[in-house]
Short mmCIF file of C-alpha atoms in Angstrom, two decimals:
data_model
loop_
_atom_site.label_atom_id
_atom_site.label_comp_id
_atom_site.label_asym_id
_atom_site.label_seq_id
_atom_site.Cartn_x
_atom_site.Cartn_y
_atom_site.Cartn_z
CA MET A 1 -84.86 39.05 -36.11
CA ASN A 2 -86.64 41.96 -37.78
CA ALA A 3 -85.29 43.94 -40.70
CA LEU A 4 -84.04 46.85 -38.57
CA ALA A 5 -82.14 44.64 -36.13
CA ALA A 6 -80.58 42.65 -38.99
CA THR A 7 -79.53 45.77 -40.91
CA ASN A 8 -78.04 47.33 -37.78
CA ARG A 9 -76.18 44.11 -37.05
CA ASN A 10 -74.71 43.96 -40.57
CA PHE A 11 -73.76 47.62 -40.34
CA ARG A 12 -72.00 47.09 -37.01
CA LEU A 13 -70.09 44.05 -38.29
CA ALA A 14 -69.01 46.05 -41.35
CA SER A 15 -67.92 49.02 -39.30
CA ARG A 16 -65.82 46.70 -37.07
CA LEU A 17 -64.14 45.21 -40.15
CA LEU A 18 -63.43 48.73 -41.42
CA GLY A 19 -62.23 49.91 -37.99
CA LEU A 20 -64.54 52.95 -37.99
CA ASP A 21 -64.38 55.45 -35.16
CA SER A 22 -67.22 54.72 -32.70
CA LYS A 23 -68.54 58.31 -32.85
CA LEU A 24 -68.63 58.15 -36.64
CA GLU A 25 -70.34 54.76 -36.49
CA LYS A 26 -73.02 56.19 -34.24
CA SER A 27 -73.58 59.24 -36.43
CA LEU A 28 -73.93 57.11 -39.59
CA LEU A 29 -76.80 55.15 -38.02
CA ILE A 30 -78.87 58.17 -37.00
CA PRO A 31 -81.37 59.25 -39.67
CA PHE A 32 -81.03 62.78 -41.06
CA ARG A 33 -84.76 63.52 -40.73
CA GLU A 34 -87.95 61.66 -39.88
CA ILE A 35 -91.23 63.09 -41.18
CA LYS A 36 -94.67 62.05 -40.00
CA VAL A 37 -97.83 63.62 -41.42
CA GLU A 38 -101.56 63.09 -40.99
CA CYS A 39 -103.40 62.88 -44.32
CA THR A 40 -107.14 63.47 -44.09
CA ILE A 41 -109.22 62.91 -47.21
CA PRO A 42 -112.93 62.76 -48.04
CA LYS A 43 -113.88 59.20 -48.99
CA ASP A 44 -116.18 58.54 -51.96
CA ASP A 45 -119.13 58.11 -49.57
CA GLY A 46 -118.59 61.58 -48.06
CA THR A 47 -117.04 60.45 -44.76
CA LEU A 48 -113.58 61.66 -43.71
CA ALA A 49 -110.69 59.27 -43.26
CA THR A 50 -107.24 59.95 -41.82
CA TYR A 51 -104.06 58.08 -42.71
CA VAL A 52 -100.56 58.44 -41.30
CA GLY A 53 -97.77 59.11 -43.79
CA PHE A 54 -94.03 58.74 -43.10
CA ARG A 55 -90.85 59.73 -44.86
CA ILE A 56 -87.54 58.81 -43.30
CA GLN A 57 -84.51 60.49 -44.83
CA HIS A 58 -81.49 58.58 -43.63
CA ASP A 59 -78.33 60.07 -45.13
CA ASN A 60 -77.38 62.62 -47.80
CA ALA A 61 -73.58 62.60 -47.64
CA ARG A 62 -73.22 61.20 -51.17
CA GLY A 63 -76.13 63.02 -52.82
CA PRO A 64 -79.91 63.47 -52.73
CA MET A 65 -81.83 60.83 -50.80
CA LYS A 66 -83.59 58.12 -52.74
CA GLY A 67 -86.12 55.47 -51.89
CA GLY A 68 -89.59 54.08 -52.39
CA ILE A 69 -92.99 55.05 -51.07
CA ARG A 70 -95.15 52.11 -50.03
CA TYR A 71 -98.90 51.98 -49.39
CA HIS A 72 -99.41 49.12 -46.99
CA PRO A 73 -101.48 48.51 -43.83
CA GLU A 74 -98.32 47.77 -41.83
CA VAL A 75 -96.16 50.76 -42.63
CA GLU A 76 -94.45 51.26 -39.30
CA PRO A 77 -91.55 53.61 -38.50
CA ASP A 78 -89.10 50.86 -37.51
CA GLU A 79 -89.38 49.02 -40.80
CA VAL A 80 -89.32 52.24 -42.83
CA ASN A 81 -86.21 53.22 -40.89
CA ALA A 82 -84.45 49.94 -41.72
CA LEU A 83 -85.35 50.26 -45.39
CA ALA A 84 -84.15 53.89 -45.54
CA GLN A 85 -80.82 52.86 -44.04
CA LEU A 86 -80.58 49.91 -46.44
CA MET A 87 -81.01 52.36 -49.35
CA THR A 88 -78.03 54.38 -48.09
CA TRP A 89 -75.75 51.32 -48.30
CA LYS A 90 -77.37 50.03 -51.52
CA THR A 91 -76.83 53.25 -53.50
CA ALA A 92 -73.23 53.35 -52.24
CA VAL A 93 -72.60 49.74 -53.31
CA ALA A 94 -73.98 50.52 -56.77
CA ALA A 95 -71.79 53.65 -56.91
CA ILE A 96 -74.68 55.96 -57.72
CA PRO A 97 -74.65 59.48 -56.18
CA TYR A 98 -77.55 59.11 -53.75
CA GLY A 99 -78.26 58.62 -50.08
CA GLY A 100 -81.10 56.56 -48.60
CA ALA A 101 -84.72 57.34 -47.78
CA LYS A 102 -88.00 55.44 -47.53
CA GLY A 103 -91.59 56.36 -46.91
CA GLY A 104 -95.12 55.19 -46.93
CA ILE A 105 -98.70 55.59 -45.90
CA GLY A 106 -100.44 53.17 -43.55
CA CYS A 107 -103.41 52.17 -45.68
CA ASN A 108 -104.69 49.19 -47.64
CA PRO A 109 -104.65 50.33 -51.28
CA ARG A 110 -107.03 47.47 -52.19
CA ASP A 111 -109.71 49.05 -50.01
CA LEU A 112 -109.44 52.47 -51.69
CA SER A 113 -110.92 53.55 -55.02
CA LYS A 114 -108.68 55.10 -57.65
CA SER A 115 -109.97 58.59 -56.86
CA GLU A 116 -109.42 58.05 -53.13
CA LEU A 117 -105.84 56.92 -53.81
CA GLU A 118 -105.31 60.02 -55.94
CA ARG A 119 -106.62 62.34 -53.20
CA LEU A 120 -104.49 60.59 -50.58
CA THR A 121 -101.36 60.84 -52.74
CA ARG A 122 -101.95 64.53 -53.43
CA VAL A 123 -102.53 65.39 -49.76
CA PHE A 124 -99.38 63.46 -48.79
CA THR A 125 -97.42 65.37 -51.46
CA GLN A 126 -98.79 68.73 -50.26
CA LYS A 127 -97.53 67.91 -46.76
CA ILE A 128 -94.01 66.88 -47.78
CA HIS A 129 -93.39 68.90 -50.98
CA ASP A 130 -90.93 71.28 -49.34
CA LEU A 131 -88.94 68.36 -47.88
CA ILE A 132 -88.48 66.41 -51.14
CA GLY A 133 -86.98 67.66 -54.40
CA ILE A 134 -84.71 66.94 -57.36
CA HIS A 135 -81.56 67.60 -55.30
CA THR A 136 -83.00 66.75 -51.88
CA ASP A 137 -85.01 63.53 -51.90
CA VAL A 138 -86.36 61.67 -54.92
CA PRO A 139 -89.19 59.17 -54.21
CA ALA A 140 -90.02 56.08 -56.29
CA PRO A 141 -92.71 53.37 -56.33
CA ASP A 142 -92.67 50.49 -53.85
CA MET A 143 -95.21 47.98 -52.51
CA GLY A 144 -98.74 49.15 -53.28
CA THR A 145 -97.66 52.10 -55.44
CA ASN A 146 -96.87 52.33 -59.15
CA ALA A 147 -96.15 54.68 -62.08
CA GLN A 148 -99.59 56.30 -61.69
CA THR A 149 -98.84 57.18 -58.06
CA MET A 150 -95.60 58.84 -59.22
CA ALA A 151 -97.53 60.79 -61.88
CA TRP A 152 -99.83 62.25 -59.18
CA ILE A 153 -96.86 63.17 -56.97
CA LEU A 154 -95.12 64.82 -59.94
CA ASP A 155 -98.25 66.81 -60.83
CA GLU A 156 -98.90 67.96 -57.26
CA TYR A 157 -95.23 68.83 -56.65
CA SER A 158 -95.08 70.79 -59.94
CA LYS A 159 -97.97 73.01 -58.78
CA PHE A 160 -95.62 74.36 -56.11
CA HIS A 161 -92.26 74.20 -57.87
CA GLY A 162 -92.88 74.32 -61.64
CA HIS A 163 -92.53 71.34 -63.99
CA SER A 164 -90.06 68.97 -62.27
CA PRO A 165 -90.01 65.51 -63.88
CA ALA A 166 -86.85 64.55 -61.94
CA VAL A 167 -88.57 64.79 -58.53
CA VAL A 168 -89.74 61.15 -58.75
CA THR A 169 -88.59 58.10 -60.70
CA GLY A 170 -90.56 55.10 -61.90
CA LYS A 171 -92.87 57.47 -63.80
CA PRO A 172 -94.97 56.56 -66.85
CA ILE A 173 -92.89 56.80 -70.07
CA ASP A 174 -95.17 59.62 -71.30
CA LEU A 175 -94.17 61.80 -68.35
CA GLY A 176 -90.42 61.27 -68.55
CA GLY A 177 -90.12 57.72 -67.28
CA SER A 178 -87.15 55.72 -68.58
CA LEU A 179 -87.32 52.84 -71.02
CA GLY A 180 -86.14 49.66 -69.31
CA ARG A 181 -87.24 50.81 -65.83
CA GLU A 182 -90.06 48.25 -65.65
CA ALA A 183 -87.68 45.30 -66.12
CA ALA A 184 -84.72 46.89 -64.33
CA THR A 185 -84.72 45.05 -60.99
CA GLY A 186 -85.22 41.64 -62.61
CA ARG A 187 -82.64 42.40 -65.29
CA GLY A 188 -80.19 43.59 -62.62
CA VAL A 189 -80.72 40.31 -60.74
CA VAL A 190 -79.79 38.42 -63.91
CA TYR A 191 -76.66 40.54 -64.54
CA ALA A 192 -75.66 40.00 -60.89
CA THR A 193 -76.21 36.24 -61.26
CA GLU A 194 -74.06 36.19 -64.42
CA ALA A 195 -71.25 38.06 -62.64
CA LEU A 196 -71.34 35.61 -59.70
CA LEU A 197 -71.51 32.46 -61.84
CA ALA A 198 -68.63 33.72 -64.02
CA GLU A 199 -66.45 33.72 -60.86
CA TYR A 200 -67.04 29.96 -60.68
CA GLY A 201 -66.52 29.39 -64.41
CA LYS A 202 -70.24 28.82 -64.94
CA SER A 203 -72.96 30.60 -66.90
CA ILE A 204 -76.77 30.73 -66.80
CA LYS A 205 -77.08 28.36 -69.76
CA GLY A 206 -77.90 24.85 -68.57
CA MET A 207 -78.16 25.73 -64.86
CA THR A 208 -81.39 25.00 -62.96
CA PHE A 209 -83.26 27.82 -61.20
CA VAL A 210 -86.02 28.01 -58.60
CA ILE A 211 -87.78 31.37 -58.33
CA GLN A 212 -89.98 32.35 -55.41
CA GLY A 213 -92.28 35.26 -56.28
CA PHE A 214 -93.66 35.88 -59.75
CA GLY A 215 -94.46 39.59 -59.51
CA ASN A 216 -92.48 42.24 -61.37
CA VAL A 217 -89.02 41.06 -60.30
CA GLY A 218 -89.61 37.31 -60.41
CA SER A 219 -91.37 37.31 -63.76
CA TRP A 220 -88.71 39.46 -65.47
CA ALA A 221 -85.88 37.43 -63.94
CA SER A 222 -87.54 34.17 -65.09
CA ARG A 223 -88.12 35.51 -68.61
CA LEU A 224 -84.49 36.65 -69.01
CA ILE A 225 -83.03 33.47 -67.50
CA HIS A 226 -85.21 31.43 -69.88
CA GLU A 227 -83.97 33.54 -72.84
CA LYS A 228 -80.36 32.94 -71.79
CA GLY A 229 -80.85 29.16 -71.78
CA GLY A 230 -81.27 28.65 -68.03
CA LYS A 231 -83.82 26.06 -66.86
CA VAL A 232 -86.44 27.50 -64.51
CA ILE A 233 -87.72 24.32 -62.86
CA ALA A 234 -90.03 25.80 -60.20
CA VAL A 235 -91.81 29.11 -59.53
CA SER A 236 -94.36 30.30 -57.01
CA ASP A 237 -96.43 33.32 -56.11
CA ILE A 238 -99.35 34.15 -53.83
CA THR A 239 -101.66 31.93 -55.94
CA GLY A 240 -99.58 28.74 -55.75
CA ALA A 241 -96.43 26.93 -56.86
CA LEU A 242 -95.46 24.97 -59.97
CA LYS A 243 -92.64 22.64 -60.88
CA ASN A 244 -91.38 20.97 -64.02
CA PRO A 245 -87.96 19.24 -63.73
CA ASN A 246 -87.48 19.62 -67.52
CA GLY A 247 -87.88 23.39 -67.29
CA ILE A 248 -91.03 25.52 -67.33
CA ASP A 249 -91.95 27.27 -70.59
CA ILE A 250 -91.77 30.79 -69.16
CA PRO A 251 -93.30 32.71 -72.13
CA GLU A 252 -96.31 30.34 -71.98
CA LEU A 253 -96.59 30.74 -68.20
CA LEU A 254 -96.49 34.53 -68.55
CA LYS A 255 -99.37 34.35 -71.07
CA HIS A 256 -101.30 32.07 -68.71
CA LYS A 257 -100.77 34.41 -65.76
CA GLU A 258 -101.75 37.43 -67.88
CA ALA A 259 -104.98 35.65 -68.91
CA THR A 260 -106.01 34.09 -65.57
CA GLY A 261 -104.18 36.19 -62.97
CA SER A 262 -102.86 33.03 -61.37
CA LEU A 263 -100.26 30.26 -61.72
CA LYS A 264 -102.93 27.63 -61.01
CA SER A 265 -104.14 25.19 -63.70
CA PHE A 266 -101.13 25.85 -65.96
CA ASN A 267 -100.63 22.64 -67.92
CA GLY A 268 -96.86 23.03 -68.41
CA GLY A 269 -96.02 21.92 -64.87
CA ASP A 270 -97.31 20.17 -61.73
CA SER A 271 -98.50 22.06 -58.71
CA MET A 272 -96.39 21.73 -55.58
CA ASP A 273 -96.44 22.86 -51.94
CA PRO A 274 -95.11 26.46 -51.91
CA ASN A 275 -93.14 25.67 -48.73
CA GLU A 276 -91.29 22.87 -50.54
CA LEU A 277 -90.15 25.31 -53.23
CA LEU A 278 -87.31 26.85 -51.21
CA VAL A 279 -85.80 23.44 -50.45
CA ASP A 280 -86.23 22.04 -53.97
CA GLU A 281 -83.21 20.50 -55.71
CA CYS A 282 -81.62 23.20 -57.94
CA ASP A 283 -78.40 25.08 -58.73
CA VAL A 284 -79.66 28.60 -58.06
CA LEU A 285 -82.45 29.76 -55.74
CA ILE A 286 -83.84 33.26 -56.25
CA PRO A 287 -86.24 34.53 -53.54
CA CYS A 288 -88.06 37.52 -55.11
CA ALA A 289 -90.93 37.89 -52.66
CA LEU A 290 -90.97 38.62 -48.94
CA GLY A 291 -88.35 39.07 -46.26
CA GLY A 292 -87.42 36.34 -43.77
CA VAL A 293 -88.38 33.36 -45.97
CA LEU A 294 -85.12 31.53 -45.29
CA ASN A 295 -84.88 30.95 -41.55
CA ARG A 296 -83.56 28.47 -39.04
CA GLU A 297 -86.51 26.11 -39.71
CA ASN A 298 -85.75 25.52 -43.40
CA ALA A 299 -82.15 26.67 -44.00
CA ALA A 300 -80.58 23.27 -43.30
CA ASP A 301 -82.75 21.69 -46.04
CA VAL A 302 -81.84 24.16 -48.80
CA LYS A 303 -80.25 22.26 -51.68
CA ALA A 304 -79.29 25.19 -53.93
CA LYS A 305 -75.59 25.99 -54.37
CA PHE A 306 -76.22 29.69 -54.96
CA ILE A 307 -78.85 32.03 -53.49
CA ILE A 308 -79.51 35.35 -55.20
CA GLU A 309 -81.40 37.71 -52.88
CA ALA A 310 -83.78 39.53 -55.21
CA ALA A 311 -86.15 40.30 -52.31
CA ASN A 312 -85.18 42.62 -49.46
CA HIS A 313 -83.83 40.69 -46.47
CA PRO A 314 -85.06 37.18 -47.48
CA THR A 315 -82.41 35.42 -45.37
CA ASP A 316 -82.53 35.61 -41.58
CA PRO A 317 -79.13 36.05 -39.87
CA GLU A 318 -79.58 32.57 -38.32
CA ALA A 319 -80.19 31.07 -41.77
CA ASP A 320 -77.13 32.97 -43.00
CA GLU A 321 -74.94 31.11 -40.49
CA ILE A 322 -76.41 27.70 -41.35
CA LEU A 323 -76.13 28.26 -45.11
CA SER A 324 -72.55 29.59 -44.90
CA LYS A 325 -71.51 26.48 -42.96
CA LYS A 326 -73.04 24.37 -45.75
CA GLY A 327 -70.96 26.29 -48.29
CA VAL A 328 -73.95 27.90 -50.01
CA ILE A 329 -72.93 31.14 -51.77
CA ILE A 330 -75.35 34.00 -51.02
CA LEU A 331 -75.42 37.11 -53.20
CA PRO A 332 -76.77 39.80 -50.83
CA ASP A 333 -79.88 41.89 -51.47
CA ILE A 334 -78.11 45.25 -51.18
CA TYR A 335 -76.27 44.33 -54.35
CA ALA A 336 -78.49 41.77 -56.10
CA ASN A 337 -81.62 43.91 -56.31
CA ALA A 338 -79.89 47.25 -56.94
CA GLY A 339 -80.88 47.20 -60.64
CA GLY A 340 -84.09 49.08 -59.88
CA VAL A 341 -82.46 52.02 -58.12
CA THR A 342 -79.67 52.10 -60.72
CA VAL A 343 -82.13 52.57 -63.60
CA SER A 344 -84.03 55.07 -61.43
CA TYR A 345 -80.77 57.01 -61.34
CA PHE A 346 -80.58 56.80 -65.16
CA GLU A 347 -84.17 58.12 -65.33
CA TRP A 348 -83.26 61.07 -63.06
CA VAL A 349 -80.16 61.82 -65.16
CA GLN A 350 -82.22 61.76 -68.38
CA ASN A 351 -84.84 64.09 -66.83
CA ILE A 352 -82.21 66.58 -65.65
CA GLN A 353 -80.54 66.60 -69.07
CA GLY A 354 -83.88 66.70 -70.86
CA PHE A 355 -82.45 64.00 -73.12
CA MET A 356 -83.86 60.46 -73.17
CA TRP A 357 -81.90 57.28 -73.95
CA ASP A 358 -83.00 54.27 -75.97
CA GLU A 359 -83.56 51.00 -74.15
CA GLU A 360 -80.37 49.41 -75.41
CA LYS A 361 -78.29 52.15 -73.78
CA VAL A 362 -80.19 51.77 -70.48
CA ASN A 363 -79.54 48.01 -70.39
CA GLN A 364 -75.92 48.41 -71.46
CA GLU A 365 -75.23 50.96 -68.68
CA LEU A 366 -77.06 48.77 -66.14
CA LYS A 367 -74.88 45.80 -67.02
CA LYS A 368 -71.76 47.97 -66.67
CA TYR A 369 -72.81 49.20 -63.19
CA MET A 370 -73.85 45.74 -61.92
CA THR A 371 -70.67 44.05 -63.18
CA LYS A 372 -68.38 46.74 -61.79
CA ALA A 373 -70.12 46.65 -58.39
CA PHE A 374 -69.63 42.88 -58.23
CA HIS A 375 -65.88 43.21 -58.79
CA ASN A 376 -65.68 45.97 -56.16
CA ILE A 377 -67.47 43.67 -53.68
CA LYS A 378 -65.05 40.82 -54.49
CA ASN A 379 -62.11 43.14 -53.79
CA MET A 380 -63.59 44.02 -50.38
CA CYS A 381 -64.08 40.29 -49.67
CA GLN A 382 -60.40 39.71 -50.37
CA SER A 383 -59.08 42.65 -48.37
CA HIS A 384 -61.29 41.93 -45.33
CA ASP A 385 -61.42 38.13 -45.71
CA CYS A 386 -65.21 38.02 -45.52
CA ASN A 387 -68.28 36.68 -47.33
CA LEU A 388 -70.20 38.50 -50.07
CA ARG A 389 -72.70 40.07 -47.67
CA MET A 390 -69.96 41.63 -45.57
CA GLY A 391 -68.05 42.51 -48.74
CA ALA A 392 -71.07 44.49 -49.96
CA PHE A 393 -71.72 46.11 -46.57
CA THR A 394 -68.09 47.12 -46.07
CA LEU A 395 -68.02 48.56 -49.60
CA GLY A 396 -71.21 50.59 -49.02
CA VAL A 397 -70.47 51.72 -45.47
CA ASN A 398 -66.89 52.66 -46.38
CA ARG A 399 -68.04 54.88 -49.26
CA VAL A 400 -70.59 56.68 -47.07
CA ALA A 401 -68.08 57.04 -44.22
CA ARG A 402 -65.46 58.52 -46.54
CA ALA A 403 -67.94 61.01 -48.01
CA THR A 404 -69.05 61.96 -44.49
CA ILE A 405 -65.48 62.54 -43.29
CA LEU A 406 -64.55 64.55 -46.39
CA ARG A 407 -67.60 66.80 -45.92
CA GLY A 408 -66.63 67.41 -42.28
CA TRP A 409 -69.06 65.76 -39.90
CA GLU A 410 -67.65 66.94 -36.55
CA ALA A 411 -68.02 70.64 -37.23
#
């Protein structure tokens, strides 16, 4: 089941639990605006190339729309649509005053030079500048984009609208980016894990963790879990997988990856089959990489007691059923990985105030938001007698529905 079908299914289940009016349910699913632009740029060799850019703005009932821009060969409207909708529920779960959006350009950033990427980003911004804005739609980095991409968007947008640092988040610190933004998603995952384990009278210290994906989110989550006394016994990324039942020395592994660009030939662990990683014996499994990695083929073999969804949509609905029957507790992505968008919100707030916070305040506020959201989800689970995923979806959908009704949607 693809991301769009799964998100729609979760939304429909949540709206049934909430008893939403069918007309309201239908109107909440329909995106506010879908933008498609053709971006033609001169390549370094003088030839012209054209790329298709999208921006899907899903809902703005609770505030300006928010979501990433990805540069990826397979940016297709259906997936962008699902991710935009997911952002609407995610921002509502986190109780931050945004709606959802998502965008991207169908290109392979690895095949483009830095100056080609800059030209492409600027042309894309020229085409959508009057449809984004501080109080309209605030983009952020995503797959294949980074702080530099945001700097180019900010610069191009400011040519039309005057200096506007709050138009994008995930910016370089020197241009109004927030301290703590880099680590925010991984740190949020750790705060979410602490909140969940506390429910069961446990803490990170002494628990065993398996982490799939060692990019930004996975590496920060591993580092913080290691600092808090958790044992990371296996990790993997695109380059391979490692295990050490006594716990991997994460700071050493980070140095090794920094130096070699790979997890291979690290002497603090044995290499393992990356497919075995997800079914390895552990207390907590944290998928931080791609969607759909837990499916009907491997779900029955998962040995973890807790799964923290740091990736978007890592668990197929079929796997969800199998794992629930086994009594595995799944902390859903729309809550678990909301640390990134929460600190993006802090960045936006700082830019609007023209007053920057120190890192300690950012992390403190993030912990407050993540912990409070967890308790709100638990309350929804109790009142609707449902699992954490449905607790999070009902919480998010209910907040958006209430805002929509209060604003007057039938007029």
